[in-house]
Amino acid sequence: MSLQKFECSHGLQFSAPSSEAVRRFDEVVTAYLGFKRDIGEKLKSLLAEAPDMPMAVCLRGYLTKLVGNSFTDDKARSVSDTLTATSQTQNITSREQNHIMALASWVNGDLDQATNYWETILTEHPTDSLALRLVHHLHFYSGQGSRMRDSIDRVFPKWHAQLPHYGFVLGMNAFSHEEAGNYSQAEQFGREAVAINPADAWSTHAVAHVYEMNGMLTEGIDWISANQKAWNDVNNFRFHVYWHKSLFHLERTEYDEVLKLYDDVIASDLDADFSLDVCNAASLLLRLELHDLDVEDRWERLADVSRKHLDDRDMIFTTLHYLMALVASQDQEAIDAMLSNIRNWSKEDTTQGRICAEVGLGLAEALVSLRAARYEEASAALMAHRKNTYKIGGSIAQRDLFEMLLLHSATKGEITDWGTDLAKQRKDNQPNSLWSWRTYAYCLDPDADSSAYTEAQRNIDIIKKSLVH
Ligand SMILES: [Fe+2]
């Protein structure tokens, strides 16, 4: 099938068999940006029509890599190797060539090089929404909000409302600004994006993050409730937005509502083996336990899924969440296997391998120590890795779990001055958080620290009254 050059709706040149193939490619990218359930179906149909279209094959590699486990990694590598070989004989654009090299870097575990290729593409082609979304994703999993914000800030002036993916770009801008701490800007971009497309779950989610970071619990619940009806065609990513909703309820101590969201929504499709589902679920169960709730046998189901991923070497952030389920279920054989995998991963000369060596392995060992009630050991490890925990990626809200675990381990055993200082720091940063004030009060001696203790109790009472439903 001979390839010619065709332009897409964002002014980019594609090597493709027909303009129809380029139109369909755009549709798959739109589905990807919108977390739609039919991404796979649309891609299959495109590849049936245009099996040799380089960007269609590359997109297959990208979407396979995004699944992120040891099974799909092999498939993505095979797609990338074949594509790299066949593209040598094709007359393709430098933009397409850079995409192919970005995929190859990604499957080889060099995430920094992959982001460099996408940033290079965006320098020349700022309206390449696929490159923009992928670099957004990997900047997100490098944990560096300011890099994510700078990346999109550079291209944003080239975007305007007439470009079909403009709303999605607003949403990426919203989330980037939120992670960089620019909350009012983030809320404005996110609300603008949702006004354009109410089904844009990523943009809805960016605004939910703003409310989470500012302790705006009622606003967060209302915002998600008002938008969730638009997500009928959204894939399991919608469960992550419900996870955010559950965090608002958790902070409001509405535990029945949290458990209902967990059972009915967040953990309702674990058979799909979607890694973010496990991250949401494990993180929520652990937070419920930190609130002294008994989660009964819910860890077991998560451990069943986690046991399939003992050999994964994709994102340490995800692996740590699988490990949370294994340690909670006390499956020693699986725990040992996963720790051994992380130790070997730490020796790999890959982006995530280096992150494992620097911080991931230490956090993994801390999770094991904590579940075994070795609080001193756990708190020492979590404290030692605290300044680098951001490197595992994920959002500030997701990584806050490690802050909570540090505080829990530092105050659960013998209460030390530094544990009390940590609790004080948290309640200073989150003055509306009942959990933070309660943890601080727990650290204080009502006699020796009487004025601080009285102040903590007064704040606890004020917050409790404000939460009366
Ligand atoms: Fe989130």
PDB file of N, CA and C in Angstrom, residues 174-184 186 205-217 219-220 243-244 247-248 251 287 394-401 403 426 428-433:
ATOM      1  N   ALA A 174      -4.721  22.832  32.934  1.00  0.00           N
ATOM      2  CA  ALA A 174      -5.321  22.921  34.269  1.00  0.00           C
ATOM      3  C   ALA A 174      -4.591  22.001  35.243  1.00  0.00           C
ATOM      4  N   PHE A 175      -4.409  20.750  34.845  1.00  0.00           N
ATOM      5  CA  PHE A 175      -3.780  19.789  35.750  1.00  0.00           C
ATOM      6  C   PHE A 175      -2.318  20.166  36.022  1.00  0.00           C
ATOM      7  N   SER A 176      -1.631  20.622  34.970  1.00  0.00           N
ATOM      8  CA  SER A 176      -0.222  21.019  35.140  1.00  0.00           C
ATOM      9  C   SER A 176      -0.099  22.173  36.121  1.00  0.00           C
ATOM     10  N   HIS A 177      -0.977  23.143  35.982  1.00  0.00           N
ATOM     11  CA  HIS A 177      -0.921  24.288  36.901  1.00  0.00           C
ATOM     12  C   HIS A 177      -1.281  23.860  38.324  1.00  0.00           C
ATOM     13  N   GLU A 178      -2.216  22.934  38.448  1.00  0.00           N
ATOM     14  CA  GLU A 178      -2.577  22.447  39.789  1.00  0.00           C
ATOM     15  C   GLU A 178      -1.376  21.782  40.463  1.00  0.00           C
ATOM     16  N   GLU A 179      -0.692  20.910  39.718  1.00  0.00           N
ATOM     17  CA  GLU A 179       0.458  20.200  40.314  1.00  0.00           C
ATOM     18  C   GLU A 179       1.610  21.158  40.599  1.00  0.00           C
ATOM     19  N   ALA A 180       1.632  22.291  39.876  1.00  0.00           N
ATOM     20  CA  ALA A 180       2.677  23.287  40.121  1.00  0.00           C
ATOM     21  C   ALA A 180       2.255  24.273  41.211  1.00  0.00           C
ATOM     22  N   GLY A 181       1.027  24.107  41.733  1.00  0.00           N
ATOM     23  CA  GLY A 181       0.573  24.941  42.854  1.00  0.00           C
ATOM     24  C   GLY A 181      -0.133  26.229  42.453  1.00  0.00           C
ATOM     25  N   ASN A 182      -0.439  26.389  41.148  1.00  0.00           N
ATOM     26  CA  ASN A 182      -1.147  27.610  40.705  1.00  0.00           C
ATOM     27  C   ASN A 182      -2.649  27.308  40.653  1.00  0.00           C
ATOM     28  N   TYR A 183      -3.274  27.306  41.817  1.00  0.00           N
ATOM     29  CA  TYR A 183      -4.633  26.756  41.911  1.00  0.00           C
ATOM     30  C   TYR A 183      -5.705  27.576  41.193  1.00  0.00           C
ATOM     31  N   SER A 184      -5.652  28.902  41.288  1.00  0.00           N
ATOM     32  CA  SER A 184      -6.729  29.678  40.660  1.00  0.00           C
ATOM     33  C   SER A 184      -6.658  29.565  39.141  1.00  0.00           C
ATOM     34  N   ALA A 186      -5.399  27.022  37.544  1.00  0.00           N
ATOM     35  CA  ALA A 186      -5.797  25.647  37.232  1.00  0.00           C
ATOM     36  C   ALA A 186      -7.318  25.515  37.206  1.00  0.00           C
ATOM     37  N   HIS A 205     -11.332  16.203  36.532  1.00  0.00           N
ATOM     38  CA  HIS A 205     -10.407  15.684  37.529  1.00  0.00           C
ATOM     39  C   HIS A 205      -9.401  16.755  37.974  1.00  0.00           C
ATOM     40  N   ALA A 206      -8.939  17.589  37.037  1.00  0.00           N
ATOM     41  CA  ALA A 206      -7.967  18.645  37.383  1.00  0.00           C
ATOM     42  C   ALA A 206      -8.587  19.617  38.394  1.00  0.00           C
ATOM     43  N   VAL A 207      -9.849  19.942  38.196  1.00  0.00           N
ATOM     44  CA  VAL A 207     -10.524  20.870  39.119  1.00  0.00           C
ATOM     45  C   VAL A 207     -10.732  20.178  40.478  1.00  0.00           C
ATOM     46  N   ALA A 208     -11.041  18.880  40.443  1.00  0.00           N
ATOM     47  CA  ALA A 208     -11.183  18.129  41.712  1.00  0.00           C
ATOM     48  C   ALA A 208      -9.874  18.186  42.503  1.00  0.00           C
ATOM     49  N   HIS A 209      -8.757  18.104  41.795  1.00  0.00           N
ATOM     50  CA  HIS A 209      -7.449  18.214  42.470  1.00  0.00           C
ATOM     51  C   HIS A 209      -7.289  19.568  43.156  1.00  0.00           C
ATOM     52  N   VAL A 210      -7.752  20.620  42.503  1.00  0.00           N
ATOM     53  CA  VAL A 210      -7.652  21.962  43.103  1.00  0.00           C
ATOM     54  C   VAL A 210      -8.413  21.974  44.430  1.00  0.00           C
ATOM     55  N   TYR A 211      -9.614  21.386  44.440  1.00  0.00           N
ATOM     56  CA  TYR A 211     -10.418  21.368  45.674  1.00  0.00           C
ATOM     57  C   TYR A 211      -9.767  20.478  46.740  1.00  0.00           C
ATOM     58  N   GLU A 212      -9.165  19.389  46.292  1.00  0.00           N
ATOM     59  CA  GLU A 212      -8.464  18.502  47.238  1.00  0.00           C
ATOM     60  C   GLU A 212      -7.307  19.249  47.922  1.00  0.00           C
ATOM     61  N   MET A 213      -6.534  19.951  47.114  1.00  0.00           N
ATOM     62  CA  MET A 213      -5.358  20.629  47.668  1.00  0.00           C
ATOM     63  C   MET A 213      -5.743  21.775  48.596  1.00  0.00           C
ATOM     64  N   ASN A 214      -6.937  22.301  48.411  1.00  0.00           N
ATOM     65  CA  ASN A 214      -7.373  23.427  49.244  1.00  0.00           C
ATOM     66  C   ASN A 214      -8.368  23.020  50.334  1.00  0.00           C
ATOM     67  N   GLY A 215      -8.555  21.718  50.497  1.00  0.00           N
ATOM     68  CA  GLY A 215      -9.460  21.234  51.544  1.00  0.00           C
ATOM     69  C   GLY A 215     -10.901  21.674  51.338  1.00  0.00           C
ATOM     70  N   MET A 216     -11.306  21.869  50.067  1.00  0.00           N
ATOM     71  CA  MET A 216     -12.679  22.324  49.759  1.00  0.00           C
ATOM     72  C   MET A 216     -13.555  21.085  49.511  1.00  0.00           C
ATOM     73  N   LEU A 217     -13.974  20.469  50.628  1.00  0.00           N
ATOM     74  CA  LEU A 217     -14.597  19.148  50.556  1.00  0.00           C
ATOM     75  C   LEU A 217     -15.971  19.178  49.894  1.00  0.00           C
ATOM     76  N   GLU A 219     -17.263  21.523  47.991  1.00  0.00           N
ATOM     77  CA  GLU A 219     -17.126  21.962  46.596  1.00  0.00           C
ATOM     78  C   GLU A 219     -16.673  20.789  45.723  1.00  0.00           C
ATOM     79  N   GLY A 220     -15.755  19.986  46.247  1.00  0.00           N
ATOM     80  CA  GLY A 220     -15.237  18.845  45.489  1.00  0.00           C
ATOM     81  C   GLY A 220     -16.329  17.823  45.213  1.00  0.00           C
ATOM     82  N   TRP A 243     -12.579   8.138  42.957  1.00  0.00           N
ATOM     83  CA  TRP A 243     -11.616   8.009  44.065  1.00  0.00           C
ATOM     84  C   TRP A 243     -11.423   9.378  44.725  1.00  0.00           C
ATOM     85  N   HIS A 244     -11.305  10.401  43.884  1.00  0.00           N
ATOM     86  CA  HIS A 244     -11.181  11.754  44.445  1.00  0.00           C
ATOM     87  C   HIS A 244     -12.419  12.101  45.274  1.00  0.00           C
ATOM     88  N   LEU A 247     -12.202  10.644  48.607  1.00  0.00           N
ATOM     89  CA  LEU A 247     -11.282  11.333  49.532  1.00  0.00           C
ATOM     90  C   LEU A 247     -11.978  12.496  50.242  1.00  0.00           C
ATOM     91  N   PHE A 248     -12.841  13.182  49.509  1.00  0.00           N
ATOM     92  CA  PHE A 248     -13.587  14.283  50.146  1.00  0.00           C
ATOM     93  C   PHE A 248     -14.491  13.718  51.252  1.00  0.00           C
ATOM     94  N   GLU A 251     -12.414  12.598  54.316  1.00  0.00           N
ATOM     95  CA  GLU A 251     -12.000  13.715  55.169  1.00  0.00           C
ATOM     96  C   GLU A 251     -13.197  14.232  55.974  1.00  0.00           C
ATOM     97  N   ARG A 287      -5.877   4.305  53.381  1.00  0.00           N
ATOM     98  CA  ARG A 287      -6.317   5.550  54.039  1.00  0.00           C
ATOM     99  C   ARG A 287      -7.458   5.262  55.021  1.00  0.00           C
ATOM    100  N   GLY A 394       3.105  10.229  39.920  1.00  0.00           N
ATOM    101  CA  GLY A 394       1.745  10.339  40.439  1.00  0.00           C
ATOM    102  C   GLY A 394       1.530  11.771  40.912  1.00  0.00           C
ATOM    103  N   SER A 395       0.336  12.036  41.397  1.00  0.00           N
ATOM    104  CA  SER A 395       0.008  13.407  41.797  1.00  0.00           C
ATOM    105  C   SER A 395       0.400  13.662  43.253  1.00  0.00           C
ATOM    106  N   ILE A 396       0.392  14.914  43.610  1.00  0.00           N
ATOM    107  CA  ILE A 396       0.673  15.282  45.013  1.00  0.00           C
ATOM    108  C   ILE A 396      -0.382  14.619  45.912  1.00  0.00           C
ATOM    109  N   ALA A 397      -1.631  14.618  45.454  1.00  0.00           N
ATOM    110  CA  ALA A 397      -2.716  14.012  46.247  1.00  0.00           C
ATOM    111  C   ALA A 397      -2.477  12.510  46.429  1.00  0.00           C
ATOM    112  N   GLN A 398      -2.036  11.846  45.365  1.00  0.00           N
ATOM    113  CA  GLN A 398      -1.788  10.403  45.484  1.00  0.00           C
ATOM    114  C   GLN A 398      -0.601  10.133  46.422  1.00  0.00           C
ATOM    115  N   ARG A 399       0.449  10.928  46.270  1.00  0.00           N
ATOM    116  CA  ARG A 399       1.652  10.690  47.094  1.00  0.00           C
ATOM    117  C   ARG A 399       1.453  11.116  48.545  1.00  0.00           C
ATOM    118  N   ASP A 400       0.390  11.844  48.814  1.00  0.00           N
ATOM    119  CA  ASP A 400       0.126  12.240  50.200  1.00  0.00           C
ATOM    120  C   ASP A 400      -0.041  11.012  51.097  1.00  0.00           C
ATOM    121  N   LEU A 401      -0.413   9.893  50.485  1.00  0.00           N
ATOM    122  CA  LEU A 401      -0.519   8.650  51.262  1.00  0.00           C
ATOM    123  C   LEU A 401       0.800   8.353  51.983  1.00  0.00           C
ATOM    124  N   GLU A 403       2.982  10.490  52.980  1.00  0.00           N
ATOM    125  CA  GLU A 403       3.090  11.444  54.095  1.00  0.00           C
ATOM    126  C   GLU A 403       2.260  10.946  55.276  1.00  0.00           C
ATOM    127  N   ARG A 426       1.817  19.093  59.554  1.00  0.00           N
ATOM    128  CA  ARG A 426       0.683  18.712  58.708  1.00  0.00           C
ATOM    129  C   ARG A 426      -0.566  19.523  59.033  1.00  0.00           C
ATOM    130  N   ASP A 428      -0.624  22.438  60.328  1.00  0.00           N
ATOM    131  CA  ASP A 428      -0.372  23.821  59.884  1.00  0.00           C
ATOM    132  C   ASP A 428      -0.655  23.957  58.385  1.00  0.00           C
ATOM    133  N   ASN A 429      -0.262  22.911  57.623  1.00  0.00           N
ATOM    134  CA  ASN A 429      -0.482  22.941  56.170  1.00  0.00           C
ATOM    135  C   ASN A 429      -1.921  22.652  55.800  1.00  0.00           C
ATOM    136  N   GLN A 430      -2.628  21.905  56.657  1.00  0.00           N
ATOM    137  CA  GLN A 430      -4.011  21.513  56.356  1.00  0.00           C
ATOM    138  C   GLN A 430      -4.895  21.895  57.544  1.00  0.00           C
ATOM    139  N   PRO A 431      -5.108  23.200  57.761  1.00  0.00           N
ATOM    140  CA  PRO A 431      -5.815  23.632  58.977  1.00  0.00           C
ATOM    141  C   PRO A 431      -7.280  23.198  59.046  1.00  0.00           C
ATOM    142  N   ASN A 432      -7.842  22.719  57.917  1.00  0.00           N
ATOM    143  CA  ASN A 432      -9.242  22.260  57.951  1.00  0.00           C
ATOM    144  C   ASN A 432      -9.361  20.745  58.013  1.00  0.00           C
ATOM    145  N   SER A 433      -8.242  20.063  58.186  1.00  0.00           N
ATOM    146  CA  SER A 433      -8.274  18.595  58.146  1.00  0.00           C
ATOM    147  C   SER A 433      -8.457  18.007  59.541  1.00  0.00           C
TER     148      SER A 433
END
